[in-house]
Coordinates of N, CA and C in Angstrom, one line a residue:
T1 N -31.5 20.4 -31.0 CA -30.6 19.4 -30.6 C -29.1 19.8 -30.5
L2 N -28.8 20.8 -31.3 CA -27.4 21.3 -31.2 C -27.1 21.9 -29.8
R3 N -28.1 22.6 -29.2 CA -28.0 23.2 -27.9 C -27.7 22.1 -26.9
R4 N -28.4 21.0 -27.0 CA -28.2 19.9 -26.0 C -26.8 19.2 -26.2
L5 N -26.4 19.1 -27.4 CA -25.0 18.6 -27.6 C -24.0 19.5 -27.0
Q6 N -24.2 20.8 -27.1 CA -23.2 21.7 -26.4 C -23.2 21.6 -24.9
I7 N -24.4 21.4 -24.3 CA -24.5 21.2 -22.9 C -23.8 19.9 -22.5
V8 N -24.0 18.8 -23.2 CA -23.4 17.5 -23.0 C -21.9 17.6 -23.1
W9 N -21.4 18.3 -24.2 CA -20.0 18.4 -24.4 C -19.3 19.2 -23.3
R10 N -20.0 20.2 -22.8 CA -19.5 21.0 -21.7 C -19.3 20.2 -20.4
L11 N -20.3 19.3 -20.2 CA -20.2 18.4 -19.0 C -19.1 17.4 -19.2
V12 N -19.0 16.8 -20.3 CA -17.9 15.9 -20.6 C -16.5 16.6 -20.5
S13 N -16.4 17.7 -21.1 CA -15.2 18.5 -21.0 C -14.8 18.8 -19.6
G14 N -15.8 19.2 -18.8 CA -15.5 19.5 -17.4 C -15.0 18.3 -16.6
L15 N -15.6 17.1 -16.8 CA -15.2 15.9 -16.2 C -13.8 15.5 -16.6
L16 N -13.5 15.6 -17.9 CA -12.2 15.3 -18.4 C -11.1 16.2 -17.8
S17 N -11.4 17.5 -17.7 CA -10.4 18.4 -17.1 C -10.2 18.2 -15.6
A18 N -11.2 17.7 -14.9 CA -11.1 17.4 -13.5 C -10.5 16.1 -13.2
W19 N -10.2 15.3 -14.2 CA -9.7 13.9 -14.0 C -8.4 13.9 -13.2
D20 N -7.5 14.8 -13.5 CA -6.2 14.8 -12.9 C -6.3 15.0 -11.4
T21 N -7.2 16.0 -11.0 CA -7.4 16.3 -9.6 C -8.1 15.1 -8.9
M22 N -9.1 14.5 -9.5 CA -9.8 13.4 -8.9 C -8.8 12.2 -8.7
A23 N -8.0 11.9 -9.7 CA -7.1 10.8 -9.6 C -6.0 11.0 -8.6
S24 N -5.5 12.3 -8.4 CA -4.5 12.6 -7.4 C -5.1 12.5 -6.0
T25 N -6.4 13.0 -5.9 CA -7.0 12.9 -4.6 C -7.3 11.4 -4.2
M26 N -7.7 10.6 -5.1 CA -7.9 9.2 -4.8 C -6.6 8.5 -4.5
G27 N -5.6 8.8 -5.2 CA -4.3 8.2 -4.9 C -3.8 8.6 -3.5
L28 N -4.0 9.8 -3.1 CA -3.6 10.2 -1.7 C -4.4 9.5 -0.7
I29 N -5.7 9.4 -0.9 CA -6.5 8.7 0.1 C -6.1 7.3 0.2
L30 N -5.9 6.6 -0.9 CA -5.5 5.2 -0.9 C -4.1 5.0 -0.2
L31 N -3.2 6.0 -0.5 CA -1.9 5.9 0.2 C -2.0 6.1 1.7
W32 N -2.8 7.0 2.2 CA -3.0 7.2 3.6 C -3.7 6.0 4.2
L33 N -4.7 5.4 3.5 CA -5.3 4.2 4.0 C -4.3 3.0 4.1
Y34 N -3.4 2.9 3.2 CA -2.5 1.8 3.2 C -1.5 2.0 4.4
I35 N -1.0 3.3 4.6 CA -0.1 3.6 5.7 C -0.8 3.3 7.0
F36 N -2.0 3.8 7.2 CA -2.7 3.5 8.5 C -3.0 2.0 8.6
G37 N -3.3 1.3 7.5 CA -3.5 -0.1 7.5 C -2.3 -0.9 8.1
C38 N -1.1 -0.4 7.6 CA 0.2 -1.0 8.1 C 0.4 -0.8 9.6
V39 N 0.1 0.5 10.0 CA 0.2 0.8 11.4 C -0.8 0.1 12.3
A40 N -2.0 0.0 11.8 CA -3.0 -0.7 12.5 C -2.7 -2.2 12.7
T41 N -2.2 -2.8 11.6 CA -1.8 -4.2 11.7 C -0.7 -4.4 12.7
E42 N 0.3 -3.6 12.8 CA 1.3 -3.7 13.7 C 0.9 -3.4 15.2
I43 N 0.1 -2.4 15.4 CA -0.3 -2.0 16.7 C -1.3 -2.9 17.3
I44 N -2.4 -3.2 16.5 CA -3.5 -3.9 17.0 C -3.2 -5.4 17.2
T45 N -2.6 -6.0 16.2 CA -2.3 -7.4 16.3 C -1.2 -7.8 17.3
N46 N -0.4 -6.9 17.7 CA 0.7 -7.2 18.6 C 0.3 -6.7 20.1
D47 N -0.9 -6.3 20.3 CA -1.3 -5.9 21.7 C -1.7 -7.1 22.5
P48 N -1.0 -7.4 23.5 CA -1.3 -8.6 24.3 C -2.6 -8.5 25.1
Q49 N -3.0 -7.3 25.5 CA -4.3 -7.1 26.2 C -5.5 -7.4 25.3
L50 N -5.4 -7.0 24.0 CA -6.5 -7.3 23.1 C -6.5 -8.8 22.8
R51 N -5.4 -9.4 22.7 CA -5.3 -10.8 22.4 C -5.8 -11.7 23.5
A52 N -5.7 -11.2 24.8 CA -6.1 -11.9 25.9 C -7.6 -12.3 25.9
N53 N -8.4 -11.3 25.4 CA -9.9 -11.5 25.4 C -10.2 -12.3 24.1
T54 N -11.0 -13.4 24.3 CA -11.3 -14.2 23.1 C -12.2 -13.5 22.1
E55 N -13.1 -12.6 22.6 CA -13.9 -11.9 21.7 C -13.2 -10.9 20.8
T56 N -12.3 -10.1 21.4 CA -11.5 -9.2 20.7 C -10.4 -9.9 19.8
A57 N -9.9 -11.0 20.3 CA -9.0 -11.8 19.5 C -9.6 -12.2 18.1
A58 N -10.9 -12.6 18.2 CA -11.6 -13.1 17.0 C -11.8 -11.9 16.1
I59 N -12.1 -10.7 16.6 CA -12.3 -9.5 15.8 C -11.0 -9.1 15.1
I60 N -9.9 -9.2 15.9 CA -8.6 -8.9 15.4 C -8.2 -9.8 14.2
D61 N -8.4 -11.1 14.4 CA -8.1 -12.1 13.4 C -8.9 -11.9 12.1
T62 N -10.2 -11.5 12.3 CA -11.1 -11.3 11.2 C -10.8 -10.0 10.4
N63 N -10.6 -8.9 11.2 CA -10.6 -7.6 10.5 C -9.2 -7.0 10.4
F64 N -8.2 -7.5 11.2 CA -6.9 -6.9 11.1 C -5.8 -7.9 11.0
G65 N -6.1 -9.1 10.5 CA -5.1 -10.2 10.4 C -4.0 -9.9 9.3
S66 N -4.3 -9.1 8.3 CA -3.3 -8.8 7.3 C -3.5 -7.3 6.9
V67 N -2.5 -6.8 6.2 CA -2.5 -5.4 5.8 C -3.6 -5.1 4.9
P68 N -3.9 -5.9 3.8 CA -5.1 -5.6 3.0 C -6.4 -5.7 3.8
R69 N -6.5 -6.6 4.7 CA -7.8 -6.7 5.4 C -7.9 -5.5 6.4
A70 N -6.8 -5.1 7.0 CA -6.8 -3.9 7.9 C -7.1 -2.6 7.1
T71 N -6.6 -2.5 5.9 CA -6.9 -1.4 5.0 C -8.3 -1.4 4.6
L72 N -8.9 -2.5 4.3 CA -10.3 -2.6 3.9 C -11.2 -2.2 5.1
T73 N -10.8 -2.7 6.3 CA -11.6 -2.3 7.5 C -11.5 -0.8 7.8
L74 N -10.3 -0.2 7.6 CA -10.2 1.3 7.7 C -11.0 2.0 6.7
L75 N -11.1 1.4 5.5 CA -11.9 2.0 4.4 C -13.4 2.0 4.8
Q76 N -13.8 0.9 5.4 CA -15.2 0.8 5.9 C -15.5 1.8 7.0
F77 N -14.5 2.1 7.8 CA -14.7 3.2 8.8 C -14.8 4.6 8.2
V78 N -13.9 4.8 7.2 CA -13.9 6.1 6.5 C -15.3 6.3 5.8
T79 N -15.8 5.3 5.1 CA -17.0 5.5 4.4 C -18.3 5.1 5.2
M80 N -18.1 4.7 6.4 CA -19.2 4.4 7.3 C -20.0 3.2 6.7
D81 N -19.3 2.3 6.1 CA -20.0 1.2 5.5 C -19.8 -0.1 6.3
A82 N -20.8 -0.6 6.9 CA -20.8 -1.9 7.7 C -19.8 -1.8 8.8
I83 N -19.6 -0.7 9.5 CA -18.7 -0.6 10.6 C -19.3 -1.3 11.9
A84 N -20.6 -1.5 11.9 CA -21.2 -2.2 13.0 C -20.7 -3.6 13.2
E85 N -20.2 -4.3 12.1 CA -19.7 -5.6 12.2 C -18.4 -5.7 13.0
V86 N -17.6 -4.6 13.0 CA -16.4 -4.5 13.7 C -16.6 -4.4 15.2
Y87 N -17.7 -3.6 15.5 CA -18.0 -3.5 16.9 C -18.7 -4.7 17.5

């Protein structure tokens, strides 16, 4: 059992030492998603050609109506999770 505890301790130690890198990477990804969410909200919601069509206007209101919603939609694109709903 001492051998198993050494293996578990090595795994836990490795995860704890990689925490800084994982947290920094996650922070950068969230920052970029927020920046692109702001840009998407400004560009997509202010496009008169997209607003002219009732179908695309409904998609814009549902998925890009606010910065948090646009960021969540972009996160869905990045993770390929339920992106068919946007199309």
